[in-house]
Amino acid sequence: LKKRINWVIGFSLFKSKEGLWELPEIVKTYSMKPFLFEPESTILSMLRNDLQSMRMLDIGVGAGRTTSSFAPLALEYVGVDSSKAMIRICRQKYPRYRFEVADAKCMELFKDESFDFVLFSFNGIDCATHEERLKILGEVHRITRNKGLFFFSTHNLNSTWKLYLPKLQRDPLSFVHEPLRIVLMRLVNSGVWQELRTRKSKYLIFNDGAHMFNLKMYYVTPHEQVRQLTDAGFINIKIYSNSDGREIRRHSREIETDNWLYYLCNAVH
Ligand SMILES: C[S@@+](CC[C@H](N)C(=O)[O-])C[C@H]1O[C@@H](n2cnc3c(N)ncnc32)[C@H](O)[C@@H]1O
């Protein structure tokens, strides 16, 4: 209960989406025991032997969930985040590595083609507006060397039908929470409801209930995501399922069912 009250107080104080990531409760939530999502483990296994010669940038590093898995293997590792509070925690937890406060839209502190591998995990890119997202893709392209890798995750617009199904669990409270969540989702998204229902858009920014309905998220169809990457100068685009970390194809079931997907691609200059 104390945690819930803290959250509500915290949320009522912050004014912008940027403010959310500075909240102590949010920083604490992301200071979880390090773990990797399945596609991140897939990529780590793939790069395990190459990382020793790679300069890696971890964008939106948060409280460093991915640091202990990647940093010790990389030739050079830098973590950046637009949240000062997140970077403070990273510096405390991992004093051996470099962490900087930087916004992915404008990473002036890095020269062109500075990195061999750029990671933007756990849908951090989805906090941006459409214009900001295109800027981020442009910036990532600029700082990634020719043939360097970009790996990131983003919400899947094809799977939004699942958000409106109650996720009933053994916990009897879920029988109260879930109908309430669905009603709230309908109410807070009244402006985009028609688009959400018809699923005709290529991308949509809406409130999916994350962080107690305090954050709007960008959802994109895989087709549109591939187009955005191609326009930004990336090739060899591969998609990975978040359910089991496998590479998937355009007609795989996961393209319709995974709430978010990981993308791997190469920058070309
Ligand atoms: C969902 S959290 C993920 C944190 C971490 N990567 C993890 O997996 O635990 C998203 C992070 O992205 C950061 N972020 C959001 N927009 C950003 C931007 N434009 N530039 C840099 N960081 C950003 C937030 O501050 C937050 O720490």
Tab-separated table of C-alpha atoms and ligand atoms in Angstrom:
chain	number	residue	atom	x	y	z
A	1	LEU	CA	0.000	0.000	0.000
A	2	LYS	CA	2.869	2.355	0.930
A	3	LYS	CA	4.382	1.733	-2.489
A	4	ARG	CA	1.068	2.537	-4.211
A	5	ILE	CA	0.673	5.770	-2.221
A	6	ASN	CA	4.246	6.825	-3.088
A	7	TRP	CA	3.548	6.194	-6.738
A	8	VAL	CA	0.365	8.253	-6.735
A	9	ILE	CA	2.105	11.138	-4.914
A	10	GLY	CA	5.069	10.946	-7.252
A	11	PHE	CA	2.923	10.863	-10.364
A	12	SER	CA	0.798	13.794	-9.279
A	13	LEU	CA	4.007	15.851	-8.975
A	14	PHE	CA	5.628	15.286	-12.319
A	15	LYS	CA	4.548	17.406	-15.249
A	16	SER	CA	6.238	15.989	-18.317
A	17	LYS	CA	7.030	12.545	-19.727
A	18	GLU	CA	10.714	13.388	-19.121
A	19	GLY	CA	9.855	13.978	-15.424
A	20	LEU	CA	8.589	10.424	-15.077
A	21	TRP	CA	12.080	8.948	-15.493
A	22	GLU	CA	13.467	11.140	-12.706
A	23	LEU	CA	11.003	9.846	-10.073
A	24	PRO	CA	12.683	7.822	-7.288
A	25	GLU	CA	9.971	5.140	-7.468
A	26	ILE	CA	10.503	4.698	-11.187
A	27	VAL	CA	14.298	4.603	-10.840
A	28	LYS	CA	13.814	1.960	-8.132
A	29	THR	CA	11.535	-0.087	-10.384
A	30	TYR	CA	14.221	-0.163	-13.074
A	31	SER	CA	17.004	-0.938	-10.580
A	32	MET	CA	15.921	-4.546	-10.792
A	33	LYS	CA	18.259	-7.507	-10.661
A	34	PRO	CA	19.964	-7.613	-14.071
A	35	PHE	CA	18.339	-9.937	-16.590
A	36	LEU	CA	18.010	-10.067	-20.367
A	37	PHE	CA	14.931	-10.430	-22.522
A	38	GLU	CA	15.066	-13.460	-24.847
A	39	PRO	CA	16.052	-11.502	-28.009
A	40	GLU	CA	18.813	-9.726	-26.053
A	41	SER	CA	20.198	-13.132	-25.024
A	42	THR	CA	20.043	-14.214	-28.680
A	43	ILE	CA	22.072	-11.188	-29.781
A	44	LEU	CA	24.513	-11.544	-26.894
A	45	SER	CA	25.211	-15.169	-27.924
A	46	MET	CA	25.600	-14.038	-31.528
A	47	LEU	CA	28.094	-11.283	-30.673
A	48	ARG	CA	29.849	-12.920	-27.737
A	49	ASN	CA	33.121	-13.413	-29.623
A	50	ASP	CA	32.995	-10.156	-31.581
A	51	LEU	CA	32.190	-7.788	-28.730
A	52	GLN	CA	35.821	-7.715	-27.618
A	53	SER	CA	36.589	-5.611	-30.688
A	54	MET	CA	33.379	-3.557	-30.596
A	55	ARG	CA	32.597	-0.111	-29.206
A	56	MET	CA	29.111	-0.319	-27.760
A	57	LEU	CA	26.572	2.384	-26.938
A	58	ASP	CA	23.629	1.508	-24.658
A	59	ILE	CA	20.966	4.201	-25.229
A	60	GLY	CA	18.205	4.682	-22.648
A	61	VAL	CA	20.328	2.539	-20.352
A	62	GLY	CA	17.976	3.238	-17.426
A	63	ALA	CA	19.406	1.871	-14.193
A	64	GLY	CA	21.795	-0.390	-16.111
A	65	ARG	CA	19.769	-3.591	-16.556
A	66	THR	CA	21.852	-4.596	-19.592
A	67	THR	CA	25.247	-3.249	-18.409
A	68	SER	CA	26.566	-6.279	-16.540
A	69	SER	CA	25.775	-8.603	-19.484
A	70	PHE	CA	27.329	-6.536	-22.277
A	71	ALA	CA	29.905	-4.127	-20.812
A	72	PRO	CA	32.507	-6.658	-19.565
A	73	LEU	CA	32.622	-8.257	-23.034
A	74	ALA	CA	32.880	-5.076	-25.103
A	75	LEU	CA	36.060	-3.263	-26.136
A	76	GLU	CA	34.428	-0.042	-24.984
A	77	TYR	CA	31.015	0.521	-23.380
A	78	VAL	CA	29.110	3.785	-22.936
A	79	GLY	CA	25.625	4.097	-21.453
A	80	VAL	CA	23.462	7.172	-22.034
A	81	ASP	CA	20.074	8.229	-20.755
A	82	SER	CA	18.137	11.489	-20.780
A	83	SER	CA	17.336	10.977	-17.077
A	84	LYS	CA	19.913	12.361	-14.642
A	85	ALA	CA	18.550	10.124	-11.872
A	86	MET	CA	19.064	6.972	-13.975
A	87	ILE	CA	22.635	7.974	-14.867
A	88	ARG	CA	23.404	8.708	-11.215
A	89	ILE	CA	22.387	5.148	-10.286
A	90	CYS	CA	24.405	3.651	-13.148
A	91	ARG	CA	27.534	5.526	-12.091
A	92	GLN	CA	27.103	4.277	-8.530
A	93	LYS	CA	26.463	0.682	-9.581
A	94	TYR	CA	29.069	0.443	-12.337
A	95	PRO	CA	31.915	2.905	-11.623
A	96	ARG	CA	34.186	1.154	-14.161
A	97	TYR	CA	32.076	2.202	-17.135
A	98	ARG	CA	31.255	5.515	-18.764
A	99	PHE	CA	27.717	6.900	-18.407
A	100	GLU	CA	26.490	10.218	-19.776
A	101	VAL	CA	23.261	12.191	-19.650
A	102	ALA	CA	22.243	12.543	-23.296
A	103	ASP	CA	19.074	12.690	-25.314
A	104	ALA	CA	18.961	10.197	-28.163
A	105	LYS	CA	17.571	12.905	-30.454
A	106	CYS	CA	20.785	14.869	-30.276
A	107	MET	CA	23.897	12.983	-29.178
A	108	GLU	CA	26.371	15.740	-29.979
A	109	LEU	CA	28.935	14.322	-27.566
A	110	PHE	CA	29.641	11.515	-30.057
A	111	LYS	CA	31.377	11.969	-33.394
A	112	ASP	CA	30.048	10.371	-36.598
A	113	GLU	CA	30.541	6.589	-36.792
A	114	SER	CA	31.768	6.259	-33.178
A	115	PHE	CA	30.137	2.884	-32.401
A	116	ASP	CA	30.076	-0.667	-33.767
A	117	PHE	CA	26.995	-1.727	-31.813
A	118	VAL	CA	24.140	0.450	-30.576
A	119	LEU	CA	21.425	-0.883	-28.284
A	120	PHE	CA	18.174	0.904	-27.351
A	121	SER	CA	16.352	-1.699	-25.256
A	122	PHE	CA	12.971	-2.127	-23.545
A	123	ASN	CA	11.038	0.194	-25.867
A	124	GLY	CA	12.809	3.379	-24.738
A	125	ILE	CA	12.408	4.700	-28.290
A	126	ASP	CA	8.604	4.500	-27.894
A	127	CYS	CA	8.590	7.422	-25.437
A	128	ALA	CA	9.297	9.746	-28.377
A	129	THR	CA	6.802	11.441	-30.708
A	130	HIS	CA	6.878	10.488	-34.391
A	131	GLU	CA	9.131	13.420	-35.366
A	132	GLU	CA	11.428	12.724	-32.399
A	133	ARG	CA	11.595	9.056	-33.325
A	134	LEU	CA	12.763	9.869	-36.866
A	135	LYS	CA	15.399	12.200	-35.396
A	136	ILE	CA	16.572	9.405	-33.067
A	137	LEU	CA	16.894	6.974	-35.987
A	138	GLY	CA	18.910	9.626	-37.856
A	139	GLU	CA	21.183	10.207	-34.850
A	140	VAL	CA	21.740	6.481	-34.281
A	141	HIS	CA	22.604	6.122	-37.969
A	142	ARG	CA	25.076	9.024	-37.758
A	143	ILE	CA	26.989	7.633	-34.755
A	144	THR	CA	27.038	4.006	-35.962
A	145	ARG	CA	29.966	3.034	-38.183
A	146	ASN	CA	29.423	1.681	-41.683
A	147	LYS	CA	28.027	-1.884	-41.336
A	148	GLY	CA	27.732	-1.350	-37.547
A	149	LEU	CA	24.720	-2.851	-35.752
A	150	PHE	CA	21.631	-1.233	-34.281
A	151	PHE	CA	19.398	-3.371	-32.029
A	152	PHE	CA	16.256	-2.067	-30.345
A	153	SER	CA	12.733	-2.973	-29.348
A	154	THR	CA	9.436	-1.270	-30.089
A	155	HIS	CA	5.738	-1.891	-29.428
A	156	ASN	CA	3.860	-3.780	-32.102
A	157	LEU	CA	0.722	-2.038	-33.378
A	158	ASN	CA	-0.535	-5.339	-34.855
A	159	SER	CA	-0.931	-6.795	-31.372
A	160	THR	CA	-3.068	-4.070	-29.753
A	161	TRP	CA	-6.187	-6.271	-29.920
A	162	LYS	CA	-4.641	-8.175	-27.000
A	163	LEU	CA	-4.633	-5.109	-24.756
A	164	TYR	CA	-8.433	-5.254	-24.654
A	165	LEU	CA	-8.588	-8.852	-23.471
A	166	PRO	CA	-8.631	-9.340	-19.684
A	167	LYS	CA	-5.468	-11.035	-18.438
A	168	LEU	CA	-7.088	-13.067	-15.668
A	169	GLN	CA	-4.699	-14.743	-13.276
A	170	ARG	CA	-4.992	-16.955	-10.217
A	171	ASP	CA	-4.986	-13.841	-8.058
A	172	PRO	CA	-8.704	-13.115	-7.481
A	173	LEU	CA	-7.931	-9.376	-7.525
A	174	SER	CA	-7.204	-9.640	-11.253
A	175	PHE	CA	-10.972	-10.133	-11.724
A	176	VAL	CA	-11.385	-6.565	-10.431
A	177	HIS	CA	-8.195	-4.991	-11.842
A	178	GLU	CA	-8.538	-6.251	-15.377
A	179	PRO	CA	-12.076	-5.053	-16.216
A	180	LEU	CA	-11.121	-1.728	-14.594
A	181	ARG	CA	-7.940	-1.501	-16.674
A	182	ILE	CA	-9.893	-2.143	-19.869
A	183	VAL	CA	-12.539	0.498	-19.054
A	184	LEU	CA	-9.783	3.011	-18.185
A	185	MET	CA	-7.935	2.258	-21.415
A	186	ARG	CA	-11.111	2.915	-23.387
A	187	LEU	CA	-11.676	6.214	-21.526
A	188	VAL	CA	-8.153	7.653	-21.714
A	189	ASN	CA	-7.840	6.735	-25.381
A	190	SER	CA	-11.185	8.095	-26.532
A	191	GLY	CA	-9.391	10.428	-28.988
A	192	VAL	CA	-7.690	7.571	-30.838
A	193	TRP	CA	-10.265	4.852	-30.138
A	194	GLN	CA	-11.496	4.643	-33.716
A	195	GLU	CA	-7.948	4.295	-35.049
A	196	LEU	CA	-7.108	1.710	-32.399
A	197	ARG	CA	-10.210	-0.301	-33.202
A	198	THR	CA	-9.861	-0.237	-36.987
A	199	ARG	CA	-6.067	-0.727	-36.892
A	200	LYS	CA	-5.620	1.179	-40.133
A	201	SER	CA	-2.761	3.418	-38.944
A	202	LYS	CA	0.891	2.638	-39.542
A	203	TYR	CA	1.742	3.947	-36.096
A	204	LEU	CA	-0.196	5.277	-33.145
A	205	ILE	CA	0.683	6.983	-29.886
A	206	PHE	CA	-1.663	6.061	-27.065
A	207	ASN	CA	-1.935	5.233	-23.398
A	208	ASP	CA	-1.536	1.481	-22.892
A	209	GLY	CA	-1.688	1.659	-19.108
A	210	ALA	CA	2.092	1.549	-18.607
A	211	HIS	CA	3.283	3.143	-15.390
A	212	MET	CA	-0.244	3.503	-14.064
A	213	PHE	CA	-1.513	5.286	-17.176
A	214	ASN	CA	1.125	7.996	-16.910
A	215	LEU	CA	2.918	7.403	-20.182
A	216	LYS	CA	1.870	7.404	-23.821
A	217	MET	CA	3.628	4.885	-26.004
A	218	TYR	CA	4.383	4.726	-29.715
A	219	TYR	CA	3.139	1.519	-31.365
A	220	VAL	CA	4.164	0.738	-34.932
A	221	THR	CA	3.416	-1.973	-37.487
A	222	PRO	CA	6.474	-4.075	-38.378
A	223	HIS	CA	6.009	-3.045	-42.007
A	224	GLU	CA	6.206	0.673	-41.116
A	225	GLN	CA	9.147	0.083	-38.748
A	226	VAL	CA	11.112	-1.566	-41.544
A	227	ARG	CA	10.275	1.384	-43.814
A	228	GLN	CA	11.474	3.919	-41.201
A	229	LEU	CA	14.747	2.040	-40.759
A	230	THR	CA	15.290	1.794	-44.503
A	231	ASP	CA	14.641	5.543	-44.915
A	232	ALA	CA	17.125	6.287	-42.127
A	233	GLY	CA	19.880	4.321	-43.921
A	234	PHE	CA	19.728	0.863	-42.327
A	235	ILE	CA	19.811	-2.451	-44.218
A	236	ASN	CA	19.628	-6.208	-43.441
A	237	ILE	CA	16.676	-5.658	-41.109
A	238	LYS	CA	15.792	-8.683	-39.012
A	239	ILE	CA	12.927	-9.041	-36.525
A	240	TYR	CA	13.082	-11.068	-33.303
A	241	SER	CA	10.172	-12.375	-31.261
A	242	ASN	CA	10.057	-11.152	-27.714
A	243	SER	CA	8.376	-14.393	-26.620
A	244	ASP	CA	11.247	-16.720	-27.406
A	245	GLY	CA	14.030	-14.621	-28.934
A	246	ARG	CA	13.857	-16.336	-32.332
A	247	GLU	CA	14.200	-14.456	-35.609
A	248	ILE	CA	10.764	-14.280	-37.224
A	249	ARG	CA	9.435	-13.723	-40.747
A	250	ARG	CA	6.783	-11.389	-42.106
A	251	HIS	CA	4.015	-14.023	-41.841
A	252	SER	CA	4.990	-15.491	-38.481
A	253	ARG	CA	2.268	-15.642	-35.840
A	254	GLU	CA	4.321	-13.408	-33.526
A	255	ILE	CA	3.953	-10.493	-35.972
A	256	GLU	CA	0.296	-10.403	-34.838
A	257	THR	CA	0.690	-11.495	-31.237
A	258	ASP	CA	3.918	-10.183	-29.662
A	259	ASN	CA	3.276	-7.010	-27.707
A	260	TRP	CA	6.727	-5.805	-28.711
A	261	LEU	CA	9.423	-6.920	-31.115
A	262	TYR	CA	13.187	-6.478	-31.409
A	263	TYR	CA	14.842	-5.246	-34.627
A	264	LEU	CA	18.450	-5.788	-35.693
A	265	CYS	CA	19.937	-3.929	-38.665
A	266	ASN	CA	23.161	-2.557	-40.173
A	267	ALA	CA	23.900	1.105	-40.792
A	268	VAL	CA	25.241	1.945	-44.241
A	269	HIS	CA	27.071	5.153	-45.066
B	1	LIG	C1	11.578	1.621	-20.309
B	1	LIG	S1	13.022	2.382	-19.656
B	1	LIG	C2	14.229	1.133	-20.028
B	1	LIG	C3	15.495	1.267	-19.228
B	1	LIG	C4	16.547	0.197	-19.505
B	1	LIG	N1	16.984	0.169	-20.881
B	1	LIG	C5	16.017	-1.172	-19.116
B	1	LIG	O1	15.831	-1.976	-20.020
B	1	LIG	O2	15.777	-1.408	-17.930
B	1	LIG	C6	13.335	3.609	-20.889
B	1	LIG	C7	14.548	4.462	-20.617
B	1	LIG	O3	14.786	5.250	-21.780
B	1	LIG	C8	15.128	6.557	-21.384
B	1	LIG	N2	14.787	7.461	-22.488
B	1	LIG	C9	13.561	7.749	-22.956
B	1	LIG	N3	13.655	8.612	-23.987
B	1	LIG	C10	14.977	8.861	-24.147
B	1	LIG	C11	15.718	9.682	-25.041
B	1	LIG	N4	15.116	10.415	-25.964
B	1	LIG	N5	17.050	9.698	-24.925
B	1	LIG	C12	17.696	8.959	-23.994
B	1	LIG	N6	17.041	8.172	-23.119
B	1	LIG	C13	15.710	8.124	-23.198
B	1	LIG	C14	14.329	6.812	-20.115
B	1	LIG	O4	14.883	7.829	-19.327
B	1	LIG	C15	14.389	5.430	-19.458
B	1	LIG	O5	15.489	5.319	-18.601
